[in-house]
Amino acid sequence: MTTAFYTHADCKRHEMGSWHPESPERLQAIEDQLIASRIDSLLEFREAPVADEKDLARVHTQDAIYRIRENCPGINSECQHFPLDADTLLNAYTWRAALRAAGAAIAATDAVIAGELDNAFCSVRPPGHHATPREAMGFCMFNNVAVAAKHAMEVHGLQRVVIVDFDVHHGNGTEEAFRDDPRVLMVSFFQHPFYPYTGTDRPAANMINLPIPAHSYGDVVRQAITEKWLPALHQHQPEMIFISAGFDAHKEDDMGQMGLVEADYSWITRQIMTIARQYSRGRIVSCLEGGYNLSALGRSVVAHIKVLAELD
Ligand SMILES: [Zn+2]
């Protein structure tokens, strides 16, 4: 198995204030944990290229792209941050980081479809799954997974793809990008009721949205996945699988109130691997979304990657 790890130093230059939980240290925590667990030498490290604006435009409006490109403060600007909303801010490096984040997902998609890689994990930020076609929100600028899935369909001609989202929050941006697109099946679970308070009111037919009450543990999630995701995944027979890999449902993560542990992330990843082997020639591109307890994030990403790389 060849599993690639895509990242770029630019993704650590985007920051939204020292108070902000979506911090550059998240990527460092992941890299440290890869080294500590001695799996770093077993992965293929690749630098994330920048995405083109035309890649972003497959999902996002020109206005949404323009708002991020034109509002990043200058490097020597007195005002370091430009707020798009209360907790989604631009600094001097956000545009570049956002292009790298989407660029990683696109490059990983190209390499996996070309057969150079079996699968890939994109350790990137800003995250993407709350970014709608029209606006950045919830720490997200561009919807990295949505941009990559559109690329797979429109450039490589794939007819059926799956997006799996296991972040503690509902991926409202991804749902908006693909609502009623019969080529795409999106399966997710999320704490409910919870930010962004979407996903339960008339979800589109191609969405398997599983709202889960706060304080639920992995057994509840595993049962819901077994009963609701797996039959739909078998039915859709995806040619490729994209993962919005958020780790904020971890029990040590205060952003959410759920009780998942590393073994649950391993189990979920194994279910996805089984589907990918059966229908998709193993093709998976996984992109980092949330996960804010640095220790739990690093350990959970390692658990996820170990399964992708067949080391566990
Ligand atoms: Zn989240």
Short mmCIF file of C-alpha atoms and ligand atoms in Angstrom, two decimals:
data_model
loop_
_atom_site.label_atom_id
_atom_site.label_comp_id
_atom_site.label_asym_id
_atom_site.label_seq_id
_atom_site.Cartn_x
_atom_site.Cartn_y
_atom_site.Cartn_z
CA MET A 1 0.00 0.00 0.00
CA THR A 2 1.20 3.54 -0.72
CA THR A 3 -0.46 6.13 1.44
CA ALA A 4 0.54 9.73 0.91
CA PHE A 5 0.55 12.51 3.49
CA TYR A 6 -0.02 15.88 1.86
CA THR A 7 0.70 19.11 3.69
CA HIS A 8 2.47 22.47 3.25
CA ALA A 9 4.13 25.01 5.54
CA ASP A 10 1.75 27.69 4.21
CA CYS A 11 -1.09 25.89 6.00
CA LYS A 12 0.57 26.78 9.34
CA ARG A 13 0.89 30.48 8.40
CA HIS A 14 -2.84 31.03 8.37
CA GLU A 15 -3.96 31.84 11.93
CA MET A 16 -6.99 33.60 13.36
CA GLY A 17 -5.72 34.88 16.72
CA SER A 18 -4.06 33.23 19.69
CA TRP A 19 -7.47 32.57 21.26
CA HIS A 20 -8.69 30.59 18.29
CA PRO A 21 -8.97 26.78 18.62
CA GLU A 22 -8.42 26.27 14.87
CA SER A 23 -4.70 26.88 15.24
CA PRO A 24 -1.47 26.09 13.35
CA GLU A 25 -0.44 23.88 16.29
CA ARG A 26 -3.03 21.36 15.12
CA LEU A 27 -0.90 20.40 12.13
CA GLN A 28 2.23 20.29 14.27
CA ALA A 29 0.49 17.97 16.75
CA ILE A 30 -0.36 15.59 13.90
CA GLU A 31 3.19 15.57 12.56
CA ASP A 32 4.65 15.05 16.04
CA GLN A 33 2.36 12.12 16.65
CA LEU A 34 3.27 10.53 13.29
CA ILE A 35 6.91 10.63 14.37
CA ALA A 36 6.22 9.42 17.91
CA SER A 37 4.25 6.47 16.57
CA ARG A 38 7.01 5.71 14.02
CA ILE A 39 4.73 5.60 11.02
CA ASP A 40 6.18 8.72 9.40
CA SER A 41 8.79 6.71 7.48
CA LEU A 42 6.07 4.44 6.07
CA LEU A 43 4.15 7.27 4.39
CA GLU A 44 4.96 9.19 1.23
CA PHE A 45 5.20 12.89 2.16
CA ARG A 46 4.09 15.23 -0.60
CA GLU A 47 3.95 19.03 -0.75
CA ALA A 48 0.51 20.43 -1.41
CA PRO A 49 0.43 22.52 -4.62
CA VAL A 50 -1.80 25.58 -4.94
CA ALA A 51 -5.24 25.13 -6.46
CA ASP A 52 -6.27 27.25 -9.45
CA GLU A 53 -9.18 29.63 -9.09
CA LYS A 54 -10.97 27.64 -11.79
CA ASP A 55 -10.78 24.58 -9.49
CA LEU A 56 -12.44 26.56 -6.70
CA ALA A 57 -15.04 27.88 -9.14
CA ARG A 58 -16.39 24.37 -9.70
CA VAL A 59 -17.94 24.75 -6.22
CA HIS A 60 -17.74 28.41 -5.21
CA THR A 61 -19.16 31.60 -6.64
CA GLN A 62 -16.79 34.24 -8.00
CA ASP A 63 -17.94 36.49 -5.20
CA ALA A 64 -16.98 33.96 -2.50
CA ILE A 65 -13.54 33.53 -4.08
CA TYR A 66 -13.07 37.28 -4.49
CA ARG A 67 -14.03 38.01 -0.86
CA ILE A 68 -11.19 35.85 0.45
CA ARG A 69 -8.62 36.83 -2.16
CA GLU A 70 -9.19 40.57 -1.79
CA ASN A 71 -9.68 40.93 1.96
CA CYS A 72 -6.55 39.24 3.36
CA PRO A 73 -4.64 41.96 5.24
CA GLY A 74 -1.16 42.87 3.98
CA ILE A 75 1.84 41.31 5.73
CA ASN A 76 2.74 44.65 7.35
CA SER A 77 -0.82 45.77 7.90
CA GLU A 78 -1.68 47.25 11.32
CA CYS A 79 -4.80 45.18 11.44
CA GLN A 80 -3.74 41.54 11.45
CA HIS A 81 -7.13 39.96 10.92
CA PHE A 82 -10.12 40.58 8.69
CA PRO A 83 -13.26 38.93 10.10
CA LEU A 84 -15.60 37.18 7.65
CA ASP A 85 -17.72 36.19 10.64
CA ALA A 86 -17.13 36.12 14.40
CA ASP A 87 -14.90 33.04 14.26
CA THR A 88 -13.73 32.91 10.63
CA LEU A 89 -10.91 35.39 10.04
CA LEU A 90 -8.38 36.15 7.34
CA ASN A 91 -4.73 36.94 7.96
CA ALA A 92 -1.99 37.75 5.45
CA TYR A 93 -1.46 34.08 4.60
CA THR A 94 -5.04 32.80 4.48
CA TRP A 95 -5.44 32.99 0.71
CA ARG A 96 -2.25 31.01 0.15
CA ALA A 97 -3.12 28.46 2.85
CA ALA A 98 -6.62 28.01 1.44
CA LEU A 99 -5.19 27.42 -2.06
CA ARG A 100 -2.80 24.82 -0.61
CA ALA A 101 -5.61 23.09 1.31
CA ALA A 102 -7.78 22.74 -1.79
CA GLY A 103 -4.69 22.04 -3.91
CA ALA A 104 -3.72 19.10 -1.67
CA ALA A 105 -7.13 17.51 -2.11
CA ILE A 106 -6.99 17.96 -5.91
CA ALA A 107 -3.42 16.66 -6.24
CA ALA A 108 -4.23 13.68 -4.04
CA THR A 109 -7.25 12.94 -6.21
CA ASP A 110 -5.14 13.07 -9.39
CA ALA A 111 -2.45 10.80 -7.92
CA VAL A 112 -4.93 8.25 -6.57
CA ILE A 113 -6.87 8.12 -9.84
CA ALA A 114 -3.59 7.77 -11.76
CA GLY A 115 -2.73 4.77 -9.59
CA GLU A 116 0.44 6.36 -8.17
CA LEU A 117 -1.03 6.12 -4.69
CA ASP A 118 -3.53 3.83 -3.05
CA ASN A 119 -4.93 6.59 -0.89
CA ALA A 120 -3.96 9.87 0.77
CA PHE A 121 -4.46 11.98 3.87
CA CYS A 122 -4.36 15.77 3.46
CA SER A 123 -3.15 17.38 6.68
CA VAL A 124 -4.31 20.86 5.78
CA ARG A 125 -6.03 23.93 7.12
CA PRO A 126 -8.17 25.95 6.81
CA PRO A 127 -10.73 23.15 6.94
CA GLY A 128 -13.60 23.09 4.45
CA HIS A 129 -16.88 21.33 5.17
CA HIS A 130 -18.81 24.37 6.46
CA ALA A 131 -17.84 26.52 3.47
CA THR A 132 -20.89 26.78 1.22
CA PRO A 133 -20.74 27.67 -2.46
CA ARG A 134 -21.54 31.28 -1.51
CA GLU A 135 -19.77 31.89 1.79
CA ALA A 136 -16.94 31.05 4.14
CA MET A 137 -18.08 30.15 7.66
CA GLY A 138 -17.26 28.05 10.72
CA PHE A 139 -13.42 28.31 10.37
CA CYS A 140 -13.71 27.16 6.71
CA MET A 141 -12.75 29.15 3.58
CA PHE A 142 -13.13 26.81 0.58
CA ASN A 143 -14.70 23.38 0.67
CA ASN A 144 -11.63 21.24 0.01
CA VAL A 145 -13.47 17.92 -0.22
CA ALA A 146 -16.22 19.35 -2.43
CA VAL A 147 -13.65 20.91 -4.78
CA ALA A 148 -11.81 17.57 -5.04
CA ALA A 149 -15.01 15.57 -5.61
CA LYS A 150 -16.11 17.95 -8.40
CA HIS A 151 -12.63 17.67 -9.90
CA ALA A 152 -12.90 13.86 -9.88
CA MET A 153 -16.24 14.00 -11.67
CA GLU A 154 -15.69 16.87 -14.08
CA VAL A 155 -12.03 16.38 -14.98
CA HIS A 156 -11.67 12.61 -14.60
CA GLY A 157 -15.23 11.74 -15.55
CA LEU A 158 -16.15 9.68 -12.48
CA GLN A 159 -19.87 8.98 -12.35
CA ARG A 160 -20.39 7.94 -8.73
CA VAL A 161 -18.53 9.23 -5.69
CA VAL A 162 -19.12 9.08 -1.95
CA ILE A 163 -18.34 11.72 0.64
CA VAL A 164 -18.03 10.45 4.22
CA ASP A 165 -18.10 13.13 6.92
CA PHE A 166 -17.37 12.04 10.51
CA ASP A 167 -16.73 15.47 12.00
CA VAL A 168 -18.85 16.24 15.10
CA HIS A 169 -20.49 19.10 13.16
CA HIS A 170 -22.79 18.71 10.16
CA GLY A 171 -21.02 19.41 6.86
CA ASN A 172 -23.58 21.96 5.71
CA GLY A 173 -21.36 23.39 2.98
CA THR A 174 -20.79 20.01 1.37
CA GLU A 175 -24.49 19.20 1.55
CA GLU A 176 -25.28 22.49 -0.15
CA ALA A 177 -22.72 21.85 -2.90
CA PHE A 178 -24.13 18.42 -3.78
CA ARG A 179 -27.77 18.47 -2.77
CA ASP A 180 -29.75 16.41 -5.31
CA ASP A 181 -26.66 15.59 -7.38
CA PRO A 182 -27.31 11.89 -8.12
CA ARG A 183 -23.60 11.23 -8.76
CA VAL A 184 -22.83 11.95 -5.10
CA LEU A 185 -23.84 10.08 -1.97
CA MET A 186 -22.91 11.86 1.25
CA VAL A 187 -23.01 9.94 4.53
CA SER A 188 -22.48 11.67 7.85
CA PHE A 189 -23.28 11.71 11.52
CA PHE A 190 -23.15 14.77 13.72
CA GLN A 191 -24.03 15.91 17.21
CA HIS A 192 -27.58 17.30 17.22
CA PRO A 193 -28.81 19.85 18.09
CA PHE A 194 -25.51 21.65 17.51
CA TYR A 195 -23.70 24.12 15.23
CA PRO A 196 -24.49 24.82 12.39
CA TYR A 197 -28.05 23.63 13.14
CA THR A 198 -28.52 22.10 9.68
CA GLY A 199 -28.85 18.60 8.26
CA THR A 200 -32.12 17.52 9.85
CA ASP A 201 -34.69 19.74 8.18
CA ARG A 202 -35.58 18.03 4.87
CA PRO A 203 -32.14 16.73 3.90
CA ALA A 204 -31.72 16.00 0.18
CA ALA A 205 -32.37 12.46 -1.09
CA ASN A 206 -28.67 11.79 -1.65
CA MET A 207 -27.75 12.61 1.98
CA ILE A 208 -27.63 10.04 4.77
CA ASN A 209 -27.56 12.41 7.75
CA LEU A 210 -27.49 10.82 11.19
CA PRO A 211 -28.14 13.27 14.01
CA ILE A 212 -26.71 11.88 17.27
CA PRO A 213 -27.50 13.22 20.76
CA ALA A 214 -24.73 14.83 22.83
CA HIS A 215 -22.95 12.49 25.28
CA SER A 216 -23.25 9.49 22.94
CA TYR A 217 -20.33 7.07 22.77
CA GLY A 218 -18.85 5.05 19.93
CA ASP A 219 -21.31 2.17 20.26
CA VAL A 220 -24.18 4.44 19.23
CA VAL A 221 -22.24 5.77 16.26
CA ARG A 222 -21.10 2.31 15.15
CA GLN A 223 -24.64 0.97 15.25
CA ALA A 224 -25.97 3.95 13.27
CA ILE A 225 -23.23 3.54 10.66
CA THR A 226 -23.89 -0.19 10.35
CA GLU A 227 -27.63 0.27 9.95
CA LYS A 228 -27.77 3.44 7.81
CA TRP A 229 -24.48 4.19 6.06
CA LEU A 230 -23.38 0.74 4.96
CA PRO A 231 -26.49 -0.32 3.00
CA ALA A 232 -26.50 3.05 1.18
CA LEU A 233 -22.77 2.79 0.41
CA HIS A 234 -23.21 -0.70 -1.06
CA GLN A 235 -26.11 0.53 -3.15
CA HIS A 236 -24.22 3.55 -4.53
CA GLN A 237 -21.11 1.52 -5.55
CA PRO A 238 -18.76 4.54 -5.52
CA GLU A 239 -15.81 4.76 -7.90
CA MET A 240 -13.98 6.88 -5.32
CA ILE A 241 -14.45 7.92 -1.69
CA PHE A 242 -13.67 11.29 -0.13
CA ILE A 243 -13.53 11.73 3.63
CA SER A 244 -14.16 14.90 5.61
CA ALA A 245 -12.05 13.69 8.50
CA GLY A 246 -12.90 15.73 11.59
CA PHE A 247 -11.82 14.39 14.96
CA ASP A 248 -13.80 16.71 17.22
CA ALA A 249 -16.26 13.97 18.25
CA HIS A 250 -13.40 12.62 20.42
CA LYS A 251 -14.27 12.37 24.10
CA GLU A 252 -11.32 14.61 25.05
CA ASP A 253 -12.37 17.34 22.58
CA ASP A 254 -14.31 20.11 24.29
CA MET A 255 -15.59 21.55 21.02
CA GLY A 256 -18.25 18.83 20.96
CA GLN A 257 -19.85 16.67 23.60
CA MET A 258 -19.45 13.22 22.11
CA GLY A 259 -17.45 10.26 23.37
CA LEU A 260 -15.50 8.75 20.48
CA VAL A 261 -11.99 7.36 21.02
CA GLU A 262 -9.16 6.34 18.67
CA ALA A 263 -10.55 2.79 18.31
CA ASP A 264 -13.79 4.24 16.95
CA TYR A 265 -11.91 6.21 14.28
CA SER A 266 -10.04 3.03 13.35
CA TRP A 267 -13.31 1.12 13.10
CA ILE A 268 -14.97 3.80 10.95
CA THR A 269 -11.94 3.94 8.66
CA ARG A 270 -12.00 0.14 8.31
CA GLN A 271 -15.64 0.25 7.18
CA ILE A 272 -14.73 2.85 4.54
CA MET A 273 -11.71 0.79 3.41
CA THR A 274 -13.91 -2.28 2.95
CA ILE A 275 -16.32 -0.36 0.71
CA ALA A 276 -13.43 1.24 -1.19
CA ARG A 277 -11.83 -2.16 -1.87
CA GLN A 278 -15.10 -3.65 -3.03
CA TYR A 279 -16.19 -0.88 -5.41
CA SER A 280 -13.57 1.85 -5.75
CA ARG A 281 -10.22 0.07 -6.38
CA GLY A 282 -9.34 1.28 -2.89
CA ARG A 283 -9.37 4.94 -3.95
CA ILE A 284 -9.73 7.21 -0.90
CA VAL A 285 -8.76 10.85 -0.34
CA SER A 286 -9.18 11.99 3.25
CA CYS A 287 -8.98 15.66 4.27
CA LEU A 288 -8.61 17.06 7.76
CA GLU A 289 -11.59 19.02 9.07
CA GLY A 290 -12.02 19.63 12.84
CA GLY A 291 -10.27 18.28 15.95
CA TYR A 292 -9.14 20.77 18.57
CA ASN A 293 -7.69 18.85 21.51
CA LEU A 294 -4.13 18.63 20.21
CA SER A 295 -3.24 15.34 21.89
CA ALA A 296 -6.47 13.59 20.93
CA LEU A 297 -6.22 14.98 17.40
CA GLY A 298 -2.70 13.64 16.86
CA ARG A 299 -3.58 10.21 18.23
CA SER A 300 -6.82 9.99 16.26
CA VAL A 301 -5.19 10.96 12.95
CA VAL A 302 -2.53 8.29 13.53
CA ALA A 303 -5.27 5.72 14.17
CA HIS A 304 -7.00 6.81 10.93
CA ILE A 305 -3.83 6.76 8.82
CA LYS A 306 -2.69 3.39 10.21
CA VAL A 307 -5.84 1.83 8.81
CA LEU A 308 -5.51 3.67 5.47
CA ALA A 309 -1.93 2.40 5.18
CA GLU A 310 -2.89 -1.11 6.35
CA LEU A 311 -0.56 -0.87 9.33
CA ASP A 312 -3.40 -1.74 11.71
ZN ZN B 1 -16.17 20.15 13.50
#
